[in-house]
Coordinates of C-alpha atoms in Angstrom, one line a residue:
M28 CA -27.7 7.2 -21.9
F29 CA -27.9 7.4 -25.7
I30 CA -26.5 11.0 -25.5
I31 CA -23.6 9.8 -23.3
K32 CA -22.7 7.0 -25.7
R33 CA -22.7 9.3 -28.6
F34 CA -20.4 11.6 -26.7
A35 CA -18.0 8.7 -26.1
L36 CA -18.1 7.7 -29.8
L37 CA -17.4 11.3 -30.8
C38 CA -14.3 11.3 -28.5
L39 CA -13.1 8.0 -30.1
V40 CA -13.6 9.4 -33.7
T41 CA -11.6 12.5 -32.7
V42 CA -8.8 10.4 -31.4
L43 CA -8.8 8.0 -34.4
L44 CA -8.5 10.9 -36.9
L45 CA -5.1 11.8 -35.5
P46 CA -2.1 10.1 -37.2
S47 CA -0.2 7.5 -35.0
S48 CA 3.1 9.3 -35.3
A49 CA 1.6 12.6 -34.4
C50 CA 0.0 11.2 -31.3
A51 CA 3.2 9.7 -30.2
E52 CA 4.9 13.1 -30.3
E53 CA 2.1 15.5 -29.4
Q54 CA 0.2 15.9 -26.2
I55 CA -3.2 14.3 -26.0
A56 CA -6.3 15.0 -24.0
F57 CA -7.8 11.6 -23.1
N58 CA -11.4 11.7 -21.7
F59 CA -14.1 9.0 -21.7
N60 CA -17.5 9.0 -19.9
N61 CA -19.1 5.6 -19.3
A62 CA -17.4 4.3 -22.5
D63 CA -17.1 0.5 -23.3
I64 CA -13.8 -0.8 -22.1
R65 CA -13.1 -2.4 -25.5
T66 CA -13.6 1.0 -27.2
V67 CA -11.0 2.5 -24.8
I68 CA -8.6 -0.3 -25.6
K69 CA -8.9 0.4 -29.3
S70 CA -8.2 4.1 -28.7
V71 CA -5.1 3.3 -26.7
A72 CA -3.9 0.8 -29.4
H73 CA -4.2 3.5 -32.1
I74 CA -2.5 6.2 -30.0
T75 CA 0.4 4.1 -28.7
G76 CA 0.9 1.9 -31.7
R77 CA 0.6 -1.3 -29.6
N78 CA -1.3 -4.4 -30.5
F79 CA -3.9 -5.8 -28.0
V80 CA -5.6 -9.1 -27.7
I81 CA -8.7 -8.8 -25.5
D82 CA -10.0 -11.8 -23.4
P83 CA -13.7 -12.4 -23.8
A84 CA -14.1 -11.9 -20.1
V85 CA -13.0 -8.3 -20.4
K86 CA -16.3 -6.3 -20.2
G87 CA -17.6 -3.1 -18.6
E88 CA -17.7 0.6 -18.9
V89 CA -14.9 3.0 -18.1
T90 CA -14.8 6.7 -17.2
I91 CA -11.6 8.6 -17.6
I92 CA -11.3 12.4 -17.0
S93 CA -8.1 14.2 -17.8
S94 CA -7.7 17.8 -17.0
E95 CA -4.3 18.1 -18.8
T96 CA -2.7 16.8 -21.9
M97 CA -0.2 13.9 -21.8
S98 CA 2.2 12.0 -23.9
A99 CA 1.5 8.5 -25.4
E100 CA 3.7 6.8 -22.8
E101 CA 2.0 8.6 -20.0
L102 CA -1.4 7.7 -21.4
Y103 CA -0.4 4.0 -21.5
A104 CA 0.6 4.1 -17.8
I105 CA -2.8 5.6 -16.9
F106 CA -4.4 2.9 -19.1
L107 CA -2.7 0.2 -17.1
S108 CA -3.9 1.8 -13.8
V109 CA -7.5 1.8 -15.2
L110 CA -7.3 -1.9 -16.0
Q111 CA -6.0 -2.6 -12.5
V112 CA -8.9 -0.7 -10.9
H113 CA -11.4 -2.8 -12.9
G114 CA -9.7 -6.1 -12.1
Y115 CA -7.8 -6.6 -15.4
T116 CA -4.2 -6.5 -16.4
A117 CA -2.0 -6.2 -19.5
I118 CA 0.6 -8.9 -20.2
E119 CA 3.2 -8.4 -22.9
S120 CA 3.9 -11.5 -25.1
G121 CA 6.2 -10.6 -27.9
N122 CA 4.6 -7.8 -30.0
I123 CA 1.2 -8.5 -28.5
I124 CA -0.3 -7.3 -25.3
K125 CA -2.9 -9.5 -23.7
V126 CA -5.7 -7.8 -21.7
I127 CA -7.0 -10.5 -19.3
P128 CA -8.5 -10.7 -15.8
V129 CA -6.0 -10.5 -13.0
V130 CA -6.9 -14.1 -11.8
K131 CA -5.6 -15.5 -15.1
A132 CA -2.4 -13.5 -15.0
K133 CA -0.2 -16.1 -13.3
Q134 CA -0.8 -18.6 -16.1
E135 CA -0.5 -16.1 -19.0
T136 CA 2.3 -13.8 -18.0
D137 CA 5.5 -13.8 -20.1
A138 CA 8.4 -14.5 -17.8
T139 CA 10.8 -12.4 -20.0
A140 CA 8.8 -9.2 -20.1
M141 CA 10.8 -7.5 -17.4
S142 CA 14.2 -8.5 -18.9
R143 CA 13.3 -7.3 -22.4
R144 CA 12.0 -3.9 -21.5
G145 CA 14.2 -3.2 -18.5
S146 CA 11.4 -1.6 -16.6
S147 CA 7.6 -1.7 -16.6
P148 CA 4.9 0.6 -15.3
S149 CA 4.1 0.0 -11.7
D150 CA 0.5 -1.2 -12.4
Q151 CA 1.5 -3.7 -15.1
T152 CA 1.5 -7.4 -14.2
I153 CA 4.8 -9.0 -14.8
T154 CA 6.7 -12.3 -14.0
R155 CA 10.0 -12.1 -12.2
I156 CA 12.4 -15.1 -11.9
Y157 CA 14.9 -14.7 -9.0
K158 CA 17.7 -17.2 -8.3
L159 CA 18.6 -17.4 -4.7
R160 CA 22.2 -17.7 -3.6
Y161 CA 22.3 -18.6 0.1
I162 CA 18.9 -19.4 1.5
G163 CA 16.6 -22.3 0.4
V164 CA 13.7 -21.4 -1.8
Q165 CA 11.3 -23.5 0.2
E166 CA 12.2 -21.6 3.4
L167 CA 11.7 -18.3 1.6
I168 CA 8.3 -19.2 0.2
S169 CA 6.9 -19.7 3.7
V170 CA 8.3 -16.3 4.6
L171 CA 7.0 -14.3 1.6
K172 CA 3.5 -15.9 1.2
P173 CA 1.9 -13.8 4.0
L174 CA 3.3 -10.6 2.4
V175 CA 1.8 -11.1 -1.2
A176 CA -1.7 -10.4 -2.4
N177 CA -4.2 -13.2 -3.0
T178 CA -4.3 -12.4 -6.7
A179 CA -0.5 -12.8 -7.1
Y180 CA 1.4 -16.0 -7.8
L181 CA 4.4 -17.2 -5.9
G182 CA 6.1 -20.4 -7.0
F183 CA 9.6 -22.0 -7.1
H184 CA 11.8 -24.4 -8.9
L185 CA 13.5 -26.6 -6.3
E186 CA 16.4 -27.9 -8.4
S187 CA 17.7 -24.5 -9.4
N188 CA 16.7 -22.8 -6.1
T189 CA 14.7 -20.2 -8.2
L190 CA 11.7 -18.2 -7.1
I191 CA 8.9 -17.3 -9.6
M192 CA 6.8 -14.3 -8.8
V193 CA 3.7 -13.0 -10.8
D194 CA 2.3 -9.7 -9.6
R195 CA 2.1 -6.0 -10.4
A196 CA 5.5 -4.4 -11.1
A197 CA 5.4 -2.3 -8.0
N198 CA 4.7 -5.3 -5.7
I199 CA 7.4 -7.3 -7.5
E200 CA 9.9 -4.5 -6.9
R201 CA 9.1 -4.4 -3.1
Q202 CA 9.4 -8.2 -2.9
V203 CA 12.8 -8.2 -4.6
K204 CA 14.1 -5.6 -2.1
I205 CA 12.9 -7.9 0.8
I206 CA 14.6 -10.9 -0.8
E207 CA 17.9 -9.0 -1.4
S208 CA 18.0 -7.8 2.2
I209 CA 17.8 -11.4 3.6
D210 CA 19.4 -13.5 0.8
H211 CA 22.9 -13.7 2.2
D212 CA 25.0 -16.0 4.4
T213 CA 23.2 -17.0 7.5
T214 CA 25.8 -19.4 9.0
G215 CA 26.3 -16.9 11.9
K216 CA 24.2 -17.2 15.0
S217 CA 23.6 -13.5 15.4
E218 CA 22.9 -10.5 13.1
I219 CA 22.5 -6.8 13.5
I220 CA 19.9 -5.0 11.3
T221 CA 20.0 -1.2 11.1
L222 CA 16.7 0.4 10.5
Q223 CA 16.1 3.4 8.2
Y224 CA 12.6 4.5 9.0
A225 CA 11.0 2.5 11.8
S226 CA 11.8 2.7 15.5
A227 CA 13.9 -0.3 16.7
T228 CA 12.1 -0.4 20.1
D229 CA 8.6 -0.3 18.6
L230 CA 9.5 -2.8 15.9
V231 CA 10.9 -5.3 18.4
A232 CA 7.7 -5.1 20.4
V233 CA 5.5 -5.7 17.3
I234 CA 7.6 -8.6 16.1
A235 CA 7.8 -10.2 19.5
S236 CA 4.0 -10.0 19.7
L237 CA 3.7 -11.7 16.3
E238 CA 6.2 -14.4 17.1
N239 CA 4.6 -15.3 20.4
K240 CA 1.2 -15.7 18.7
A241 CA 2.7 -17.7 15.8
N242 CA 4.9 -19.9 17.9
K243 CA 4.6 -19.9 21.7
R244 CA 8.1 -21.5 21.9
A245 CA 9.7 -18.9 19.7
G246 CA 11.7 -17.6 22.6
D247 CA 13.6 -20.9 22.6
H248 CA 14.8 -20.3 19.0
L249 CA 15.1 -16.5 18.6
Q250 CA 16.2 -13.6 20.8
M251 CA 15.7 -9.9 19.8
A252 CA 17.1 -6.8 21.4
A253 CA 16.7 -3.1 20.3
D254 CA 19.6 -0.6 20.4
A255 CA 17.9 2.7 20.6
R256 CA 21.2 4.6 20.2
T257 CA 21.9 3.2 16.7
N258 CA 18.2 2.3 15.9
S259 CA 19.3 -1.3 15.3
I260 CA 17.8 -4.7 16.0
L261 CA 20.1 -7.5 17.3
L262 CA 18.9 -11.0 16.3
S263 CA 20.3 -14.3 17.7
G264 CA 19.1 -17.8 17.3
D265 CA 18.1 -20.4 14.7
P266 CA 18.8 -19.2 11.1
H267 CA 15.3 -20.2 10.1
Y268 CA 13.7 -17.9 12.6
I269 CA 16.2 -15.2 11.9
L270 CA 15.2 -15.4 8.2
R271 CA 11.5 -15.0 8.9
V272 CA 12.0 -12.1 11.2
K273 CA 14.3 -10.3 8.8
A274 CA 11.6 -10.6 6.1
Q275 CA 9.1 -9.0 8.6
I276 CA 11.6 -6.2 9.4
A277 CA 12.2 -5.5 5.8
H278 CA 8.4 -5.3 5.2
L279 CA 7.8 -3.0 8.1
D280 CA 10.8 -0.7 7.8
T281 CA 9.3 1.5 5.1
P282 CA 8.8 5.3 5.1
V283 CA 5.5 6.7 6.0
I284 CA 3.9 8.0 2.8
S285 CA 2.0 10.8 4.4
E286 CA 2.2 12.3 7.9
G287 CA 0.1 15.0 9.3
S288 CA 1.7 18.1 10.9
T289 CA 0.2 17.2 14.3
Q290 CA 0.7 13.9 16.1
V291 CA -0.1 12.5 19.5
V292 CA 2.7 10.5 21.2
F293 CA 1.7 8.5 24.3
L294 CA 4.5 8.0 26.8
R295 CA 5.3 4.8 28.7
N296 CA 7.7 5.9 31.4
A297 CA 8.4 9.7 31.3
K298 CA 6.0 12.4 32.4
A299 CA 4.6 14.4 29.5
I300 CA 4.6 17.7 31.5
D301 CA 8.3 17.2 32.2
L302 CA 9.3 16.7 28.6
V303 CA 7.6 19.8 27.3
P304 CA 10.3 22.4 28.4
I305 CA 13.0 20.0 27.2
L306 CA 11.6 19.6 23.7
T307 CA 10.7 23.2 23.2
G308 CA 14.2 24.3 24.4
T309 CA 16.4 21.8 22.5
V310 CA 14.5 21.1 19.2
K311 CA 14.6 23.9 16.7
A312 CA 13.4 24.1 13.1
E313 CA 16.1 23.3 10.6
T314 CA 16.1 23.8 6.8
P315 CA 16.9 20.5 4.9
A316 CA 20.2 20.5 3.1
G317 CA 20.1 21.8 -0.4
Q318 CA 16.9 23.8 0.1
A319 CA 16.5 27.5 0.5
A320 CA 15.0 28.7 3.8
P321 CA 11.4 29.6 3.5
P322 CA 10.4 33.2 4.3
P323 CA 9.4 33.8 7.9
A324 CA 5.8 34.2 7.0
K325 CA 5.7 30.6 5.7
Q326 CA 7.8 28.9 8.4
E327 CA 5.8 26.5 10.5
A328 CA 6.1 26.9 14.3
I329 CA 6.9 23.9 16.5
I330 CA 4.4 23.5 19.2
V331 CA 4.6 20.8 22.0
L332 CA 1.8 20.5 24.5
A333 CA 1.2 17.9 27.3
D334 CA -2.0 16.1 28.2
E335 CA -1.5 15.1 31.8
A336 CA -4.7 13.0 32.0
S337 CA -3.4 10.6 29.3
N338 CA 0.3 11.3 29.8
A339 CA 0.7 12.2 26.1
L340 CA 2.5 14.8 24.0
I341 CA 0.7 16.7 21.3
I342 CA 3.3 17.8 18.8
T343 CA 2.8 20.1 15.8
A344 CA 5.8 20.5 13.5
P345 CA 6.8 20.1 9.9
P346 CA 7.6 16.5 8.7
A347 CA 11.4 17.0 8.8
Q348 CA 11.3 18.3 12.4
M349 CA 8.6 15.9 13.5
K350 CA 11.0 13.0 12.9
S351 CA 13.7 14.7 14.9
I352 CA 11.3 15.3 17.8
Q353 CA 10.1 11.8 17.8
S354 CA 13.7 10.5 18.0
V355 CA 14.3 12.7 21.0
V356 CA 11.1 11.5 22.7
R357 CA 12.1 7.8 22.1
Q358 CA 15.4 8.3 23.8
L359 CA 13.9 10.2 26.8
D360 CA 10.9 7.9 27.2
I361 CA 12.8 5.1 28.8
R362 CA 12.3 3.2 32.1
R363 CA 14.2 5.1 34.7
A364 CA 16.3 3.2 37.2
Q365 CA 15.0 2.9 40.8
L366 CA 16.9 2.5 44.0
M367 CA 16.1 0.5 47.2
I368 CA 18.0 2.4 50.0
E369 CA 18.4 0.6 53.3
A370 CA 19.8 2.4 56.4
I371 CA 21.1 0.5 59.4
I372 CA 21.3 2.4 62.7
A373 CA 23.0 0.3 65.4
E374 CA 23.5 1.6 69.0
V375 CA 25.0 -0.2 71.9
S376 CA 25.4 1.7 75.2
V377 CA 26.4 0.7 78.8
D378 CA 25.6 2.9 81.8
N379 CA 27.1 1.9 85.2
A380 CA 26.8 3.8 88.5
E381 CA 27.8 3.1 92.1
E382 CA 27.3 5.1 95.3
F383 CA 28.2 4.4 98.9
G384 CA 28.4 6.7 101.9
I385 CA 27.7 7.1 105.7
Q386 CA 26.3 10.2 107.2
W387 CA 25.7 10.8 110.9
R388 CA 24.7 13.5 113.3
S389 CA 24.8 13.8 117.1
G390 CA 24.0 16.4 119.7
S391 CA 21.8 17.2 122.7
D392 CA 18.2 18.5 122.5
V393 CA 18.6 22.0 121.3
G394 CA 14.9 22.6 121.9
A395 CA 15.1 22.1 125.7
G396 CA 16.4 25.6 126.3
N397 CA 19.8 24.4 127.6
N398 CA 23.2 24.8 126.1
A399 CA 23.4 22.2 123.2
V400 CA 26.1 20.7 121.1
L401 CA 25.3 19.6 117.5
G402 CA 27.7 18.0 114.9
G403 CA 27.9 15.4 112.1
T404 CA 28.4 14.9 108.4
N405 CA 26.1 15.7 105.5
F406 CA 26.7 14.9 101.8
N407 CA 23.9 16.2 99.7
A408 CA 25.6 15.5 96.3
T409 CA 22.7 13.3 95.2
G410 CA 19.9 15.3 96.9
S411 CA 19.5 12.9 99.7
G412 CA 21.7 14.2 102.5
I413 CA 21.0 13.5 106.1
N414 CA 19.7 17.0 106.7
A415 CA 17.3 16.9 103.7
I416 CA 16.0 13.5 104.9
S417 CA 15.5 14.9 108.4
V418 CA 13.3 17.7 107.0
N419 CA 11.4 15.5 104.5
P420 CA 11.4 11.8 105.7
E421 CA 9.3 10.7 102.7
A422 CA 12.3 11.4 100.4
L423 CA 14.0 8.4 101.9
I424 CA 11.2 6.2 100.6
H425 CA 11.6 7.4 97.0
A426 CA 15.4 7.4 97.1
E427 CA 17.2 4.9 94.8
G428 CA 19.3 2.1 96.3
L429 CA 19.6 1.0 99.9
S430 CA 19.0 3.7 102.5
L431 CA 19.3 2.7 106.2
G432 CA 18.9 5.3 109.0
F433 CA 18.4 5.5 112.8
F434 CA 16.6 8.2 114.6
S435 CA 15.2 8.9 118.1
G436 CA 12.3 11.3 118.3
T437 CA 12.3 14.8 117.0
S438 CA 14.1 18.1 117.7
H439 CA 13.4 21.7 117.2
I440 CA 15.9 23.8 115.4
L441 CA 15.2 27.5 114.7
G442 CA 11.5 26.9 115.3
Q443 CA 11.3 23.9 112.8
E444 CA 10.6 20.4 114.0
I445 CA 12.9 17.8 112.5
I446 CA 13.5 14.1 113.0
N447 CA 16.4 13.5 115.3
L448 CA 18.2 11.3 112.7
S449 CA 21.4 10.0 114.2
S450 CA 22.8 8.1 111.2
L451 CA 22.1 7.3 107.5
I452 CA 23.8 4.7 105.3
R453 CA 23.2 4.8 101.5
A454 CA 24.4 2.2 98.9
L455 CA 23.5 2.1 95.2
S456 CA 24.7 0.1 92.2
Y457 CA 23.2 0.6 88.7
T458 CA 23.9 -1.2 85.5
G459 CA 22.1 -0.4 82.2
N460 CA 22.7 -1.9 78.8
T461 CA 21.0 -0.7 75.6
N462 CA 21.0 -2.4 72.2
I463 CA 19.1 -0.6 69.5
L464 CA 18.9 -1.7 65.8
S465 CA 16.7 0.3 63.3
T466 CA 16.6 -0.5 59.6
P467 CA 14.5 2.1 57.8
S468 CA 14.3 1.6 54.0
L469 CA 12.6 3.3 51.1
M470 CA 12.3 3.0 47.3
T471 CA 12.8 6.0 45.0
M472 CA 13.6 6.8 41.4
D473 CA 16.9 8.0 40.2
N474 CA 17.5 11.7 40.9
V475 CA 14.2 12.1 42.9
E476 CA 14.3 13.1 46.6
A477 CA 12.6 10.7 49.0
E478 CA 12.0 10.9 52.7
I479 CA 10.7 8.5 55.4
V480 CA 9.7 9.5 59.0
V481 CA 9.0 6.9 61.6
G482 CA 8.4 8.3 65.1
Q483 CA 6.0 10.3 67.3
N484 CA 4.8 13.8 67.2
V485 CA 5.7 15.1 70.7
P486 CA 4.3 18.4 72.2
F487 CA 6.8 20.9 73.6
P488 CA 5.7 23.8 75.8
T489 CA 6.6 27.2 74.3
G490 CA 5.0 29.6 76.8
S491 CA 2.2 30.2 79.3
Y492 CA 0.1 33.1 80.4
T493 CA -3.0 33.7 82.5
S494 CA -5.9 35.8 81.5
T495 CA -8.6 37.2 83.8
G496 CA -12.1 38.0 82.6
S497 CA -13.1 41.7 82.6
T498 CA -16.4 41.2 84.3
T499 CA -15.6 38.2 86.4
S500 CA -12.7 37.2 88.6
T501 CA -12.2 33.9 86.7
V502 CA -8.6 33.1 86.0
N503 CA -7.9 31.2 82.8
P504 CA -4.3 29.8 82.6
F505 CA -3.0 29.0 79.1
T506 CA 0.0 27.0 78.0
T507 CA 1.1 27.0 74.3
Y508 CA 2.7 24.0 72.7
E509 CA 4.7 23.3 69.6
R510 CA 4.8 19.7 68.2
H511 CA 7.9 18.1 66.7
D512 CA 8.5 14.8 65.1
V513 CA 10.7 12.6 67.2
G514 CA 12.0 9.3 65.9
I515 CA 13.9 8.2 62.7
K516 CA 14.1 10.4 59.7
L517 CA 15.8 9.5 56.5
K518 CA 15.9 12.0 53.5
V519 CA 18.0 11.0 50.5
K520 CA 18.4 12.1 46.9
P521 CA 20.2 9.5 44.7
Q522 CA 21.9 10.0 41.4
I523 CA 23.3 7.1 39.3
T524 CA 26.5 8.0 37.6
E525 CA 28.6 6.1 35.0
G526 CA 29.6 2.6 36.1
D527 CA 26.7 2.1 38.5
T528 CA 28.3 4.4 41.1
I529 CA 25.6 6.2 43.1
R530 CA 25.9 9.7 44.5
L531 CA 23.7 10.2 47.6
D532 CA 22.8 13.5 49.3
I533 CA 21.7 12.2 52.8
T534 CA 20.1 13.7 55.9
Q535 CA 19.8 11.1 58.6
E536 CA 18.3 11.9 62.0
V537 CA 17.7 9.7 65.0
S538 CA 16.0 11.3 68.0
S539 CA 14.3 10.1 71.2
V540 CA 12.7 11.5 74.3
V541 CA 14.4 10.9 77.7
P542 CA 11.7 9.0 79.7
A543 CA 12.5 10.8 82.9
S544 CA 11.9 14.2 81.3
F545 CA 8.2 13.7 80.8
G546 CA 6.2 16.0 83.0
Q547 CA 8.9 18.5 83.6
A548 CA 7.8 22.1 83.5
A549 CA 10.4 23.0 80.9
G550 CA 9.2 20.2 78.6
P551 CA 10.7 16.9 77.7
T552 CA 14.3 16.4 76.8
T553 CA 15.3 14.8 73.6
N554 CA 18.4 12.9 72.4
T555 CA 19.3 13.8 68.8
R556 CA 21.8 12.3 66.4
T557 CA 22.0 13.9 62.9
I558 CA 24.1 13.2 59.9
T559 CA 24.0 15.4 56.8
T560 CA 26.5 14.4 54.1
S561 CA 27.1 13.5 50.4
V562 CA 28.7 10.2 49.5
L563 CA 29.6 7.9 46.6
V564 CA 28.9 4.2 46.9
D565 CA 28.8 1.3 44.4
D566 CA 25.7 -0.6 43.6
G567 CA 24.8 -3.1 46.4
K568 CA 27.8 -2.1 48.6
L569 CA 27.6 -1.2 52.3
L570 CA 28.9 2.2 53.4
V571 CA 29.3 3.7 56.9
L572 CA 27.9 7.2 57.1
G573 CA 29.3 8.1 60.5
G574 CA 28.9 7.3 64.2
L575 CA 29.9 8.0 67.7
I576 CA 32.0 6.1 70.2
S577 CA 32.2 7.6 73.6
N578 CA 33.5 6.4 77.0
D579 CA 32.7 8.7 80.0
V580 CA 33.9 7.9 83.5
R581 CA 32.9 10.3 86.3
E582 CA 34.2 9.7 89.9
E583 CA 33.2 11.8 92.8
E584 CA 34.3 11.8 96.4
H585 CA 32.8 13.9 99.2
S586 CA 34.8 13.7 102.5
V587 CA 35.7 15.6 105.6
P588 CA 39.3 16.9 105.4
I589 CA 41.8 14.8 107.3
L590 CA 39.2 12.6 108.9
G591 CA 38.2 11.2 105.6
R592 CA 41.8 9.9 105.0
I593 CA 41.9 7.9 108.2
P594 CA 42.1 4.1 107.3
L595 CA 38.9 2.3 108.0
L596 CA 37.4 5.0 110.3
G597 CA 37.6 7.4 107.4
A598 CA 34.7 5.7 105.7
L599 CA 32.5 7.4 108.3
F600 CA 33.5 10.8 106.9
R601 CA 33.3 10.0 103.1
Y602 CA 30.7 9.6 100.4
N603 CA 31.8 8.1 97.0
S604 CA 30.0 7.8 93.7
V605 CA 31.2 6.5 90.3
N606 CA 29.4 6.8 86.9
H607 CA 30.6 5.0 83.7
D608 CA 28.8 5.7 80.4
K609 CA 29.9 3.9 77.3
R610 CA 28.1 4.6 74.0
N611 CA 28.6 3.1 70.5
L612 CA 26.5 4.4 67.6
M613 CA 27.0 3.7 63.9
V614 CA 24.9 4.5 60.8
F615 CA 25.3 2.4 57.6
L616 CA 23.7 2.7 54.2
R617 CA 23.2 0.2 51.4
P618 CA 21.7 1.3 48.0
V619 CA 20.6 -1.3 45.4
I620 CA 19.9 -0.2 41.8
I621 CA 16.7 -1.7 40.3
R622 CA 16.5 -1.4 36.5
E623 CA 14.1 -4.3 35.6
A624 CA 10.5 -4.9 36.7
A625 CA 11.5 -8.4 37.7
S626 CA 14.1 -7.1 40.2
S627 CA 11.5 -4.7 41.7
S628 CA 9.0 -7.5 42.0
R629 CA 11.5 -9.8 43.7
I630 CA 12.5 -7.3 46.3
T631 CA 8.8 -6.4 46.9
F632 CA 7.7 -10.0 47.4
D633 CA 10.7 -10.8 49.7
K634 CA 9.6 -8.0 52.0
Y635 CA 5.9 -9.0 51.6
D636 CA 6.6 -12.6 52.5
Y637 CA 8.8 -11.5 55.5
M638 CA 5.9 -9.5 57.0
R639 CA 3.4 -12.3 56.3
D640 CA 5.6 -14.8 58.0
L641 CA 5.8 -12.5 61.1
Q642 CA 2.0 -12.2 61.1
Q643 CA 1.6 -16.0 60.9
R644 CA 3.9 -16.6 63.8
H645 CA 2.2 -13.9 65.9
G646 CA -1.2 -15.5 65.2
E647 CA 0.0 -18.8 66.5
Q648 CA 0.7 -17.3 69.9
Q649 CA -2.9 -17.0 71.0
S650 CA -3.8 -15.6 74.4
F651 CA -5.9 -17.8 76.7
L652 CA -8.0 -14.7 77.5
L653 CA -9.0 -14.3 73.8
P654 CA -8.8 -17.8 72.4
K655 CA -11.1 -17.1 69.4
D656 CA -9.3 -13.9 68.4
E657 CA -8.0 -14.1 64.8
A658 CA -4.9 -12.1 64.1
P659 CA -4.8 -10.1 60.8
L660 CA -2.9 -11.8 57.9
L661 CA -1.8 -10.5 54.6
P662 CA -3.1 -12.4 51.6
V663 CA -0.8 -14.6 49.6
A664 CA 1.4 -12.6 47.2
G665 CA -0.2 -12.4 43.8
Q666 CA -3.8 -12.9 45.0
G667 CA -6.4 -10.3 45.8
D668 CA -7.5 -9.3 49.3

């Protein structure tokens, strides 16, 4: 320790031997190792020509290591930083500089120091008097106090509306900038603040969080909105709250001192893997204006990677390009609009059919071996003529409508025994009405294809063959099937254009299996209605996609020539049938744009409550066979299962 102090003293003697004027002009090497702070102050006084008064509380040892020489003014600036590190400050008072602890600075600082010298080193403690023009000093005090250090002083003079600040010069300068940005006319109810460094969207989220914690009713007095395009914040509300928020914005809208070349950006809405090709294809390295382009060997490459697990972008780029990339990411990482698409499929059909006819046959027994006479009428248009019924009497049982016949015994014709059916009367009237309403709906994001299928997977035979074993006579018949979806299919790809007009690429299919075709060898028959189109429709409007209106009337008359035209008696020689099919089918579509989470929740809960209400009404209709059976019921919306 003795050697160290001797070394410090030797440095001091070396410095003191230099003339004051020479030190002010020449470059000086300033080094101390564990030297007493008062000794350092004496050296600075001799070199700079300043007069110091040292407070008794100023004590301690100081180490200063300088690798390069410096001027006297540069040395004085470093000296002030050394004092600030050790909890002391230098206050100018006339031709004397007082070295005192920081805690005493607000009582000892000369309020005119700044005005006399014009500027001060950033670590020097000064007093600044600022006269406000528009806002009240008491309102501003409550805004600035959270932004100043505990060792600083912040006071005011109410009569003159003047603010008094005691702090380091750098802090005073920052506070003055904040005051200047908010000290203007606030009679208006709304203001627009354009940011230079921070993101408007991120800053609104931060300030909203702070305001909600500070005042739970802040939403009644202040409204904020971020305009990402101009990077501006819109404020509306009580002037007092606007003033406080403007001070917070001015404090937060500062440049980042140092940024690494690699940053991780977590996305809220977009998919990181989708943004990688966009960023790498559109963002290119650019040389700042006024600077020469670096050689290719020193140019930094821009690398953008995606972490799908955390939905984050890992960006490596120079600082200038990093800011540009972050701006692009902010504009792309927005909540995409969604669409609720409801399709309405309405079908009303009427099928009417009527049949009436008389068939008869007469003749002697042709099986007796004698000459015989045989005659009559046979109308087999519906597959139930008198001759067919004579061969297969059971067909009369399965025939539709009223069938009334008279027969007497059997006869043999060409070696086949048939019923000796003398007459057959058939009458049928059929009326069928169908009213089908289907309303499939699905939710999808803008410019994303979505599909819904509601139906059955029906097997259709495609072929059959028989195989026989090589060692046995076993026959193995095989029938191959192919399954197809039968029901309602809706495939749509929406795209929201300017003015909330929606472009829709739609494929709509409605298919059903004809019930009577089940069990046929050729497989079931299906009715299919398909629409493939592209349309434009406004938000929330109903649009007809297409439809079919058909009216088919088929009249058939089977009669014996001449005899069938005889009035009254001609009915014995005629068979009449009439079929009337009328079909009305229309397909409608109604898209609704959903931009906010609140709208999505409202639509979801409306559908949820509708299904829950249906379950409740179904549960009230208990069966007497299962009186204790409890029907399933959805939980109340917003609660767990």
